[in-house]
């Protein structure tokens, strides 16, 4: 097995979506053959990897302003106390991202042990989890060039194609977006030209990027390790949503909850997730058809999923979000399909996740208010309908989201296709 140096914002982890997605793709990979440089907080997955080197945004700034040696290696014993306070910039917009780029591009943060960390590991492959940090794209490209080794990109994002200000900033920050976008696209193009292989989250992303770049690629869907639980799906139709409450998903969730309660008085939509701000939290708490439980660990997420009668996922229907979410494919979808619970998606028809579930015929999919009410009424009046897609969902999970199979495919890319 080749030694793989992973670059990404999030560490390999079971506590956040990005970290868990990549961690599952490396299932079974010898952990002594993996090392990672990352920026953000989280709970590192030491079952998957033993070597982590972390530098926060604040530390990179200290290196520039005060010439401090920053960054440190993480061990399993000290990771919890070291990771907690290390946060990325919170006020993300084009202006702060440009300033962040200048800080990291100085390279002064590397003097605190990063170079030694890389040299001691002696990587044979660079694996980049792509995002909207231009300096990370550049770092991956330069390391691959310096050590004459292949660069593999795992990409679940469509930032390259966003011509609108997805930070939704105002004033000077908004006016800076064209400059930020030009810089990001330039670095992304250079990095793709240097890449040996690309792995995408879904078919729509692969199609879009393949039209722009001549780079060998394939799709490996997000894997799940959730096992279905046989349970009765009869009785009152309570619904459960677990996951991110950003991107104005709460508006569609409130609409879904009210529709459900209109059909079945007393029914509730149970939401497990952290509201991104007070406005969203207040909107959810003021809806009598919703019970907000807040954030829960992933182990609890899995338990709730396995016990739910109806799992739901929803996206916003406004034009702004329809454009932004065109390639969206929530990491919770494979878990929902594997749970053994009835699953319903409420989202615009053109989104990647919507197309996928319709194509695979593995869940109820409502693309407008009328369909939403029709399906909820069906599931209320005919409990046996809640089992309609379970067998097909299980087959789709085995075909596209099996953690062991997907990890084997990813391992083959890193070791035999470069």
Tab-separated table of C-alpha atoms in Angstrom:
chain	number	residue	atom	x	y	z
A	1	UNK	CA	0.000	0.000	0.000
A	2	UNK	CA	1.245	3.484	-0.851
A	3	UNK	CA	1.790	6.147	1.786
A	4	UNK	CA	-0.949	8.757	1.366
A	5	UNK	CA	-0.753	12.334	2.639
A	6	UNK	CA	-4.259	13.763	3.007
A	7	UNK	CA	-4.922	17.504	2.777
A	8	UNK	CA	-8.251	18.992	3.791
A	9	UNK	CA	-10.070	21.417	6.024
A	10	UNK	CA	-11.543	18.683	8.222
A	11	UNK	CA	-9.649	15.876	9.872
A	12	UNK	CA	-10.708	12.292	9.272
A	13	UNK	CA	-13.492	11.957	11.787
A	14	UNK	CA	-16.790	10.353	12.707
A	15	UNK	CA	-18.046	13.635	14.193
A	16	UNK	CA	-18.488	15.738	11.040
A	17	UNK	CA	-19.831	14.967	7.590
A	18	UNK	CA	-16.752	15.757	5.491
A	19	UNK	CA	-14.418	13.921	7.839
A	20	UNK	CA	-16.697	10.887	8.028
A	21	UNK	CA	-17.148	10.696	4.253
A	22	UNK	CA	-13.407	10.532	3.579
A	23	UNK	CA	-12.766	8.342	6.610
A	24	UNK	CA	-15.242	5.762	5.306
A	25	UNK	CA	-13.522	5.755	1.908
A	26	UNK	CA	-10.299	4.794	3.688
A	27	UNK	CA	-11.900	1.947	5.636
A	28	UNK	CA	-9.377	-0.866	5.989
A	29	UNK	CA	-6.436	1.178	4.684
A	30	UNK	CA	-3.346	0.558	6.853
A	31	UNK	CA	-3.305	3.493	9.250
A	32	UNK	CA	0.470	3.605	9.319
A	33	UNK	CA	0.269	4.435	5.601
A	34	UNK	CA	-1.888	7.527	6.175
A	35	UNK	CA	-1.049	11.029	7.409
A	36	UNK	CA	-3.119	14.198	7.327
A	37	UNK	CA	-2.671	17.946	7.376
A	38	UNK	CA	-5.903	19.712	8.362
A	39	UNK	CA	-7.204	23.047	9.610
A	40	UNK	CA	-10.455	22.635	11.466
A	41	UNK	CA	-11.613	21.258	14.770
A	42	UNK	CA	-13.203	17.872	15.241
A	43	UNK	CA	-12.549	14.523	16.845
A	44	UNK	CA	-9.779	12.847	14.796
A	45	UNK	CA	-10.420	9.254	13.780
A	46	UNK	CA	-7.359	7.521	15.206
A	47	UNK	CA	-8.724	4.162	14.153
A	48	UNK	CA	-8.162	5.312	10.585
A	49	UNK	CA	-5.003	7.411	10.890
A	50	UNK	CA	-2.310	7.969	13.540
A	51	UNK	CA	-0.517	11.012	12.115
A	52	UNK	CA	-2.196	14.432	12.164
A	53	UNK	CA	-0.646	17.883	11.793
A	54	UNK	CA	-2.950	20.829	12.515
A	55	UNK	CA	-2.573	24.546	11.939
A	56	UNK	CA	-5.515	26.858	12.609
A	57	UNK	CA	-6.258	30.112	10.797
A	58	UNK	CA	-5.351	32.085	13.917
A	59	UNK	CA	-2.015	30.291	14.171
A	60	UNK	CA	-1.244	30.971	10.508
A	61	UNK	CA	-1.937	34.655	11.207
A	62	UNK	CA	0.349	34.578	14.261
A	63	UNK	CA	3.089	33.099	12.101
A	64	UNK	CA	2.741	36.039	9.706
A	65	UNK	CA	2.369	38.868	12.216
A	66	UNK	CA	4.599	37.639	15.044
A	67	UNK	CA	6.866	35.139	13.276
A	68	UNK	CA	5.770	32.403	15.664
A	69	UNK	CA	6.367	28.753	14.937
A	70	UNK	CA	2.909	27.275	14.729
A	71	UNK	CA	1.157	23.972	14.238
A	72	UNK	CA	1.563	20.707	16.059
A	73	UNK	CA	1.198	16.996	15.709
A	74	UNK	CA	-1.767	15.395	17.406
A	75	UNK	CA	-1.712	12.225	19.433
A	76	UNK	CA	-4.747	10.325	20.614
A	77	UNK	CA	-4.145	11.373	24.203
A	78	UNK	CA	-3.909	15.124	23.640
A	79	UNK	CA	-6.233	15.539	20.651
A	80	UNK	CA	-9.375	16.371	22.645
A	81	UNK	CA	-7.883	19.317	24.519
A	82	UNK	CA	-5.966	20.645	21.526
A	83	UNK	CA	-8.720	20.458	18.924
A	84	UNK	CA	-11.579	22.059	20.835
A	85	UNK	CA	-10.450	25.709	20.605
A	86	UNK	CA	-9.132	25.556	17.060
A	87	UNK	CA	-11.754	27.210	14.914
A	88	UNK	CA	-11.798	28.405	11.337
A	89	UNK	CA	-12.954	31.885	10.389
A	90	UNK	CA	-16.602	32.285	11.275
A	91	UNK	CA	-17.509	35.318	9.196
A	92	UNK	CA	-16.906	33.680	5.848
A	93	UNK	CA	-17.259	35.996	2.881
A	94	UNK	CA	-15.221	36.883	-0.184
A	95	UNK	CA	-13.247	39.569	1.641
A	96	UNK	CA	-12.272	37.423	4.621
A	97	UNK	CA	-11.441	34.542	2.287
A	98	UNK	CA	-9.106	36.790	0.265
A	99	UNK	CA	-7.397	37.960	3.445
A	100	UNK	CA	-7.160	34.365	4.628
A	101	UNK	CA	-5.523	33.453	1.341
A	102	UNK	CA	-2.853	36.125	1.811
A	103	UNK	CA	-2.064	34.822	5.304
A	104	UNK	CA	-1.655	31.207	4.231
A	105	UNK	CA	0.148	31.996	0.999
A	106	UNK	CA	2.938	33.670	2.966
A	107	UNK	CA	4.127	30.162	3.856
A	108	UNK	CA	5.472	31.281	7.233
A	109	UNK	CA	3.188	28.768	8.987
A	110	UNK	CA	5.262	25.929	7.524
A	111	UNK	CA	8.248	26.702	9.766
A	112	UNK	CA	6.604	25.154	12.829
A	113	UNK	CA	7.207	21.572	11.842
A	114	UNK	CA	5.058	21.012	8.774
A	115	UNK	CA	8.000	20.391	6.458
A	116	UNK	CA	9.528	17.896	8.885
A	117	UNK	CA	6.150	16.185	9.284
A	118	UNK	CA	5.920	15.659	5.519
A	119	UNK	CA	9.545	14.654	5.045
A	120	UNK	CA	9.416	12.042	7.804
A	121	UNK	CA	6.269	10.509	6.356
A	122	UNK	CA	7.704	10.507	2.818
A	123	UNK	CA	4.343	10.417	0.949
A	124	UNK	CA	3.832	8.512	-2.273
A	125	UNK	CA	0.402	10.005	-3.080
A	126	UNK	CA	-1.239	13.331	-2.248
A	127	UNK	CA	-4.987	13.072	-1.568
A	128	UNK	CA	-6.823	16.410	-1.567
A	129	UNK	CA	-10.355	16.866	-0.272
A	130	UNK	CA	-11.342	19.814	-2.435
A	131	UNK	CA	-13.102	22.886	-1.079
A	132	UNK	CA	-13.105	26.639	-1.577
A	133	UNK	CA	-9.699	27.286	0.028
A	134	UNK	CA	-7.416	28.264	-2.838
A	135	UNK	CA	-4.275	27.909	-0.698
A	136	UNK	CA	-5.093	24.251	-0.015
A	137	UNK	CA	-5.439	23.591	-3.747
A	138	UNK	CA	-2.107	25.272	-4.317
A	139	UNK	CA	-0.419	23.391	-1.463
A	140	UNK	CA	-1.560	20.037	-2.838
A	141	UNK	CA	-0.279	20.898	-6.296
A	142	UNK	CA	3.099	22.116	-5.053
A	143	UNK	CA	3.655	19.087	-2.814
A	144	UNK	CA	2.832	16.696	-5.643
A	145	UNK	CA	5.276	18.548	-7.896
A	146	UNK	CA	8.016	18.755	-5.270
A	147	UNK	CA	7.967	15.028	-4.479
A	148	UNK	CA	7.111	13.898	-8.021
A	149	UNK	CA	4.094	11.935	-6.824
A	150	UNK	CA	0.493	11.621	-8.066
A	151	UNK	CA	-2.255	13.951	-6.890
A	152	UNK	CA	-5.751	12.532	-6.352
A	153	UNK	CA	-8.698	14.869	-5.738
A	154	UNK	CA	-11.850	13.874	-3.884
A	155	UNK	CA	-14.496	16.440	-4.783
A	156	UNK	CA	-17.994	16.750	-3.347
A	157	UNK	CA	-18.334	20.492	-4.007
A	158	UNK	CA	-19.422	22.663	-6.934
A	159	UNK	CA	-17.740	25.914	-5.822
A	160	UNK	CA	-15.896	26.192	-9.139
A	161	UNK	CA	-19.189	26.718	-10.973
A	162	UNK	CA	-20.819	29.228	-8.610
A	163	UNK	CA	-21.013	32.596	-10.336
A	164	UNK	CA	-23.262	33.975	-7.587
A	165	UNK	CA	-22.047	35.114	-4.168
A	166	UNK	CA	-22.835	31.975	-2.179
A	167	UNK	CA	-21.612	33.719	0.990
A	168	UNK	CA	-24.620	36.040	0.611
A	169	UNK	CA	-22.554	38.984	1.867
A	170	UNK	CA	-23.247	42.695	1.536
A	171	UNK	CA	-21.247	45.832	0.917
A	172	UNK	CA	-17.527	45.560	0.241
A	173	UNK	CA	-17.489	41.829	0.967
A	174	UNK	CA	-20.061	41.243	-1.754
A	175	UNK	CA	-18.176	43.458	-4.206
A	176	UNK	CA	-15.072	41.319	-3.602
A	177	UNK	CA	-16.788	38.126	-4.760
A	178	UNK	CA	-15.715	38.354	-8.463
A	179	UNK	CA	-12.097	38.699	-7.333
A	180	UNK	CA	-12.399	35.748	-4.960
A	181	UNK	CA	-14.093	33.632	-7.615
A	182	UNK	CA	-11.425	34.449	-10.208
A	183	UNK	CA	-8.663	33.480	-7.767
A	184	UNK	CA	-10.394	30.235	-6.746
A	185	UNK	CA	-11.100	29.181	-10.318
A	186	UNK	CA	-7.511	29.923	-11.370
A	187	UNK	CA	-6.056	27.777	-8.585
A	188	UNK	CA	-8.610	25.042	-9.201
A	189	UNK	CA	-7.771	24.877	-12.921
A	190	UNK	CA	-4.052	24.620	-12.202
A	191	UNK	CA	-4.635	21.905	-9.637
A	192	UNK	CA	-6.903	19.891	-11.903
A	193	UNK	CA	-4.302	20.090	-14.662
A	194	UNK	CA	-1.768	18.622	-12.235
A	195	UNK	CA	-4.111	15.915	-10.922
A	196	UNK	CA	-3.748	12.265	-11.873
A	197	UNK	CA	-7.277	11.272	-10.900
A	198	UNK	CA	-10.502	12.750	-9.548
A	199	UNK	CA	-13.260	11.114	-7.535
A	200	UNK	CA	-16.671	12.765	-7.393
A	201	UNK	CA	-19.593	12.459	-5.005
A	202	UNK	CA	-22.288	12.025	-7.661
A	203	UNK	CA	-22.840	11.656	-11.405
A	204	UNK	CA	-23.868	15.284	-11.927
A	205	UNK	CA	-20.611	16.572	-10.453
A	206	UNK	CA	-18.555	14.228	-12.603
A	207	UNK	CA	-20.417	15.262	-15.745
A	208	UNK	CA	-19.946	18.954	-14.999
A	209	UNK	CA	-16.228	18.721	-14.185
A	210	UNK	CA	-15.451	16.282	-17.005
A	211	UNK	CA	-16.825	18.871	-19.424
A	212	UNK	CA	-14.257	21.368	-18.088
A	213	UNK	CA	-11.196	19.220	-17.402
A	214	UNK	CA	-9.427	16.328	-19.091
A	215	UNK	CA	-8.741	14.279	-15.975
A	216	UNK	CA	-9.518	10.580	-15.430
A	217	UNK	CA	-12.374	10.332	-12.970
A	218	UNK	CA	-15.120	8.226	-11.480
A	219	UNK	CA	-18.001	8.470	-9.029
A	220	UNK	CA	-17.898	6.879	-5.606
A	221	UNK	CA	-21.010	7.656	-3.610
A	222	UNK	CA	-20.966	8.400	0.096
A	223	UNK	CA	-20.866	5.125	1.991
A	224	UNK	CA	-22.888	4.087	4.993
A	225	UNK	CA	-22.171	1.545	7.692
A	226	UNK	CA	-25.687	1.682	9.068
A	227	UNK	CA	-27.465	-1.654	9.224
A	228	UNK	CA	-31.262	-1.838	8.716
A	229	UNK	CA	-33.363	-2.666	11.751
A	230	UNK	CA	-36.578	-4.629	11.264
A	231	UNK	CA	-39.324	-2.813	13.124
A	232	UNK	CA	-43.051	-2.185	12.851
A	233	UNK	CA	-43.869	0.805	10.664
A	234	UNK	CA	-47.463	1.015	11.789
A	235	UNK	CA	-49.011	3.477	14.221
A	236	UNK	CA	-48.910	7.291	14.265
A	237	UNK	CA	-46.895	8.900	11.494
A	238	UNK	CA	-44.187	10.824	13.344
A	239	UNK	CA	-41.343	12.090	11.158
A	240	UNK	CA	-37.649	12.678	11.862
A	241	UNK	CA	-35.094	15.004	10.253
A	242	UNK	CA	-31.414	14.779	11.163
A	243	UNK	CA	-28.688	17.023	9.838
A	244	UNK	CA	-27.674	20.482	8.752
A	245	UNK	CA	-30.235	23.263	9.213
A	246	UNK	CA	-28.383	25.770	7.055
A	247	UNK	CA	-29.219	26.846	3.500
A	248	UNK	CA	-32.717	27.793	4.700
A	249	UNK	CA	-33.771	24.152	4.915
A	250	UNK	CA	-35.891	25.138	7.890
A	251	UNK	CA	-38.439	26.788	5.599
A	252	UNK	CA	-39.195	23.522	3.791
A	253	UNK	CA	-39.098	21.584	7.065
A	254	UNK	CA	-41.685	23.905	8.620
A	255	UNK	CA	-43.873	23.487	5.554
A	256	UNK	CA	-43.506	19.709	5.767
A	257	UNK	CA	-44.280	19.670	9.495
A	258	UNK	CA	-47.420	21.766	9.081
A	259	UNK	CA	-48.621	19.562	6.239
A	260	UNK	CA	-48.036	16.470	8.355
A	261	UNK	CA	-49.931	17.888	11.316
A	262	UNK	CA	-52.800	18.997	9.119
A	263	UNK	CA	-53.149	15.413	7.902
A	264	UNK	CA	-52.560	13.799	11.275
A	265	UNK	CA	-53.350	16.171	14.175
A	266	UNK	CA	-50.855	15.802	16.965
A	267	UNK	CA	-48.112	14.446	14.701
A	268	UNK	CA	-44.691	16.023	15.082
A	269	UNK	CA	-41.573	16.479	13.000
A	270	UNK	CA	-38.630	15.735	15.299
A	271	UNK	CA	-35.545	17.685	14.246
A	272	UNK	CA	-32.035	16.744	15.359
A	273	UNK	CA	-29.517	19.384	14.393
A	274	UNK	CA	-27.960	22.677	15.423
A	275	UNK	CA	-29.664	25.824	14.114
A	276	UNK	CA	-27.140	28.107	12.356
A	277	UNK	CA	-28.487	31.231	14.066
A	278	UNK	CA	-31.112	32.516	16.502
A	279	UNK	CA	-33.529	33.448	13.735
A	280	UNK	CA	-33.693	29.896	12.404
A	281	UNK	CA	-33.952	28.417	15.886
A	282	UNK	CA	-36.796	30.760	16.815
A	283	UNK	CA	-38.659	29.933	13.585
A	284	UNK	CA	-38.408	26.214	14.314
A	285	UNK	CA	-39.348	26.508	17.981
A	286	UNK	CA	-42.361	28.674	17.177
A	287	UNK	CA	-43.803	25.981	14.902
A	288	UNK	CA	-46.168	23.828	16.935
A	289	UNK	CA	-45.671	20.894	14.573
A	290	UNK	CA	-41.921	20.678	15.296
A	291	UNK	CA	-39.966	19.402	18.265
A	292	UNK	CA	-36.369	20.613	18.144
A	293	UNK	CA	-33.898	18.300	19.882
A	294	UNK	CA	-30.666	20.085	18.971
A	295	UNK	CA	-27.350	18.540	17.977
A	296	UNK	CA	-26.675	14.904	18.894
A	297	UNK	CA	-23.560	12.733	18.343
A	298	UNK	CA	-23.436	10.440	15.328
A	299	UNK	CA	-24.019	7.324	17.437
A	300	UNK	CA	-27.288	8.877	18.606
A	301	UNK	CA	-28.123	9.829	15.019
A	302	UNK	CA	-27.823	6.197	14.019
A	303	UNK	CA	-30.070	5.083	16.888
A	304	UNK	CA	-32.753	7.642	16.044
A	305	UNK	CA	-32.650	6.667	12.373
A	306	UNK	CA	-33.031	2.996	13.170
A	307	UNK	CA	-36.096	3.658	15.341
A	308	UNK	CA	-37.871	6.206	13.106
A	309	UNK	CA	-41.122	5.456	11.314
A	310	UNK	CA	-40.501	8.138	8.677
A	311	UNK	CA	-37.194	9.845	7.872
A	312	UNK	CA	-37.313	13.046	5.835
A	313	UNK	CA	-34.839	15.275	4.082
A	314	UNK	CA	-35.703	18.673	2.619
A	315	UNK	CA	-34.130	21.466	0.600
A	316	UNK	CA	-35.183	25.058	0.011
A	317	UNK	CA	-37.235	25.833	-3.107
A	318	UNK	CA	-36.233	29.475	-3.705
A	319	UNK	CA	-34.402	30.288	-6.934
A	320	UNK	CA	-31.223	31.226	-5.065
A	321	UNK	CA	-30.944	27.883	-3.309
A	322	UNK	CA	-32.114	25.852	-6.281
A	323	UNK	CA	-29.065	27.215	-8.091
A	324	UNK	CA	-26.694	26.720	-5.183
A	325	UNK	CA	-27.879	23.183	-4.428
A	326	UNK	CA	-27.904	21.932	-7.996
A	327	UNK	CA	-25.200	19.329	-7.228
A	328	UNK	CA	-26.249	18.765	-3.611
A	329	UNK	CA	-26.187	15.213	-2.311
A	330	UNK	CA	-26.561	15.085	1.461
A	331	UNK	CA	-24.308	12.666	3.316
A	332	UNK	CA	-27.379	11.604	5.306
A	333	UNK	CA	-29.130	10.115	2.256
A	334	UNK	CA	-27.214	6.792	2.265
A	335	UNK	CA	-27.869	6.447	6.011
A	336	UNK	CA	-31.580	7.103	5.445
A	337	UNK	CA	-31.729	4.482	2.695
A	338	UNK	CA	-29.931	1.938	4.862
A	339	UNK	CA	-31.917	2.535	8.038
A	340	UNK	CA	-34.865	0.281	7.347
A	341	UNK	CA	-37.170	3.271	7.867
A	342	UNK	CA	-39.505	4.825	5.323
A	343	UNK	CA	-37.695	7.741	3.632
A	344	UNK	CA	-39.168	10.823	1.961
A	345	UNK	CA	-37.296	13.617	0.174
A	346	UNK	CA	-38.914	17.035	-0.311
A	347	UNK	CA	-36.764	19.003	-2.759
A	348	UNK	CA	-36.712	20.619	-6.230
A	349	UNK	CA	-36.689	18.209	-9.152
A	350	UNK	CA	-33.414	19.402	-10.703
A	351	UNK	CA	-31.146	18.668	-7.724
A	352	UNK	CA	-28.658	15.794	-7.946
A	353	UNK	CA	-30.100	13.997	-4.917
A	354	UNK	CA	-33.647	14.267	-6.278
A	355	UNK	CA	-32.621	12.838	-9.638
A	356	UNK	CA	-30.746	10.019	-7.927
A	357	UNK	CA	-33.640	8.892	-5.749
A	358	UNK	CA	-36.070	9.118	-8.650
A	359	UNK	CA	-33.734	7.189	-10.942
A	360	UNK	CA	-33.055	4.447	-8.404
A	361	UNK	CA	-36.705	4.364	-7.231
A	362	UNK	CA	-35.513	3.983	-3.648
A	363	UNK	CA	-37.593	6.545	-1.715
A	364	UNK	CA	-40.665	8.749	-1.834
A	365	UNK	CA	-39.769	11.972	-3.644
A	366	UNK	CA	-41.983	15.057	-3.486
A	367	UNK	CA	-40.958	17.909	-5.770
A	368	UNK	CA	-43.834	20.268	-4.964
A	369	UNK	CA	-46.423	20.956	-2.250
A	370	UNK	CA	-49.125	18.857	-3.903
A	371	UNK	CA	-46.899	15.771	-4.060
A	372	UNK	CA	-45.791	16.320	-0.471
A	373	UNK	CA	-49.370	16.305	0.780
A	374	UNK	CA	-50.262	13.321	-1.398
A	375	UNK	CA	-47.427	11.183	-0.066
A	376	UNK	CA	-47.887	12.175	3.569
A	377	UNK	CA	-51.587	11.439	3.337
A	378	UNK	CA	-50.834	8.064	1.731
A	379	UNK	CA	-48.361	7.168	4.471
A	380	UNK	CA	-50.902	8.229	7.101
A	381	UNK	CA	-53.895	6.390	5.665
A	382	UNK	CA	-52.086	3.277	4.393
A	383	UNK	CA	-49.327	2.222	6.834
A	384	UNK	CA	-48.370	-0.660	4.538
A	385	UNK	CA	-47.223	1.972	2.000
A	386	UNK	CA	-44.393	2.839	4.375
A	387	UNK	CA	-42.664	-0.401	3.308
A	388	UNK	CA	-42.943	0.232	-0.414
A	389	UNK	CA	-39.325	1.237	-1.103
A	390	UNK	CA	-37.489	-0.615	1.664
A	391	UNK	CA	-36.350	-3.569	-0.430
A	392	UNK	CA	-35.228	-1.377	-3.303
A	393	UNK	CA	-33.454	1.011	-0.911
A	394	UNK	CA	-31.506	-1.908	0.529
A	395	UNK	CA	-30.436	-2.991	-2.952
A	396	UNK	CA	-29.291	0.537	-3.833
A	397	UNK	CA	-27.257	0.749	-0.621
A	398	UNK	CA	-25.564	-2.547	-1.421
A	399	UNK	CA	-24.836	-1.453	-4.970
A	400	UNK	CA	-23.688	2.138	-4.455
A	401	UNK	CA	-23.137	2.836	-0.749
A	402	UNK	CA	-21.530	-0.285	0.674
A	403	UNK	CA	-18.649	0.962	2.835
A	404	UNK	CA	-16.397	-2.045	2.255
A	405	UNK	CA	-16.890	-2.099	-1.517
A	406	UNK	CA	-16.461	1.658	-1.907
A	407	UNK	CA	-13.312	1.637	0.216
A	408	UNK	CA	-11.888	-1.163	-1.949
A	409	UNK	CA	-12.553	0.900	-5.080
A	410	UNK	CA	-10.910	3.942	-3.527
A	411	UNK	CA	-7.922	1.887	-2.431
A	412	UNK	CA	-7.520	0.605	-5.991
A	413	UNK	CA	-7.420	4.184	-7.288
A	414	UNK	CA	-4.719	5.178	-4.823
A	415	UNK	CA	-2.570	2.108	-5.463
A	416	UNK	CA	-3.068	0.787	-8.972
A	417	UNK	CA	-4.621	3.398	-11.280
A	418	UNK	CA	-2.116	6.224	-11.004
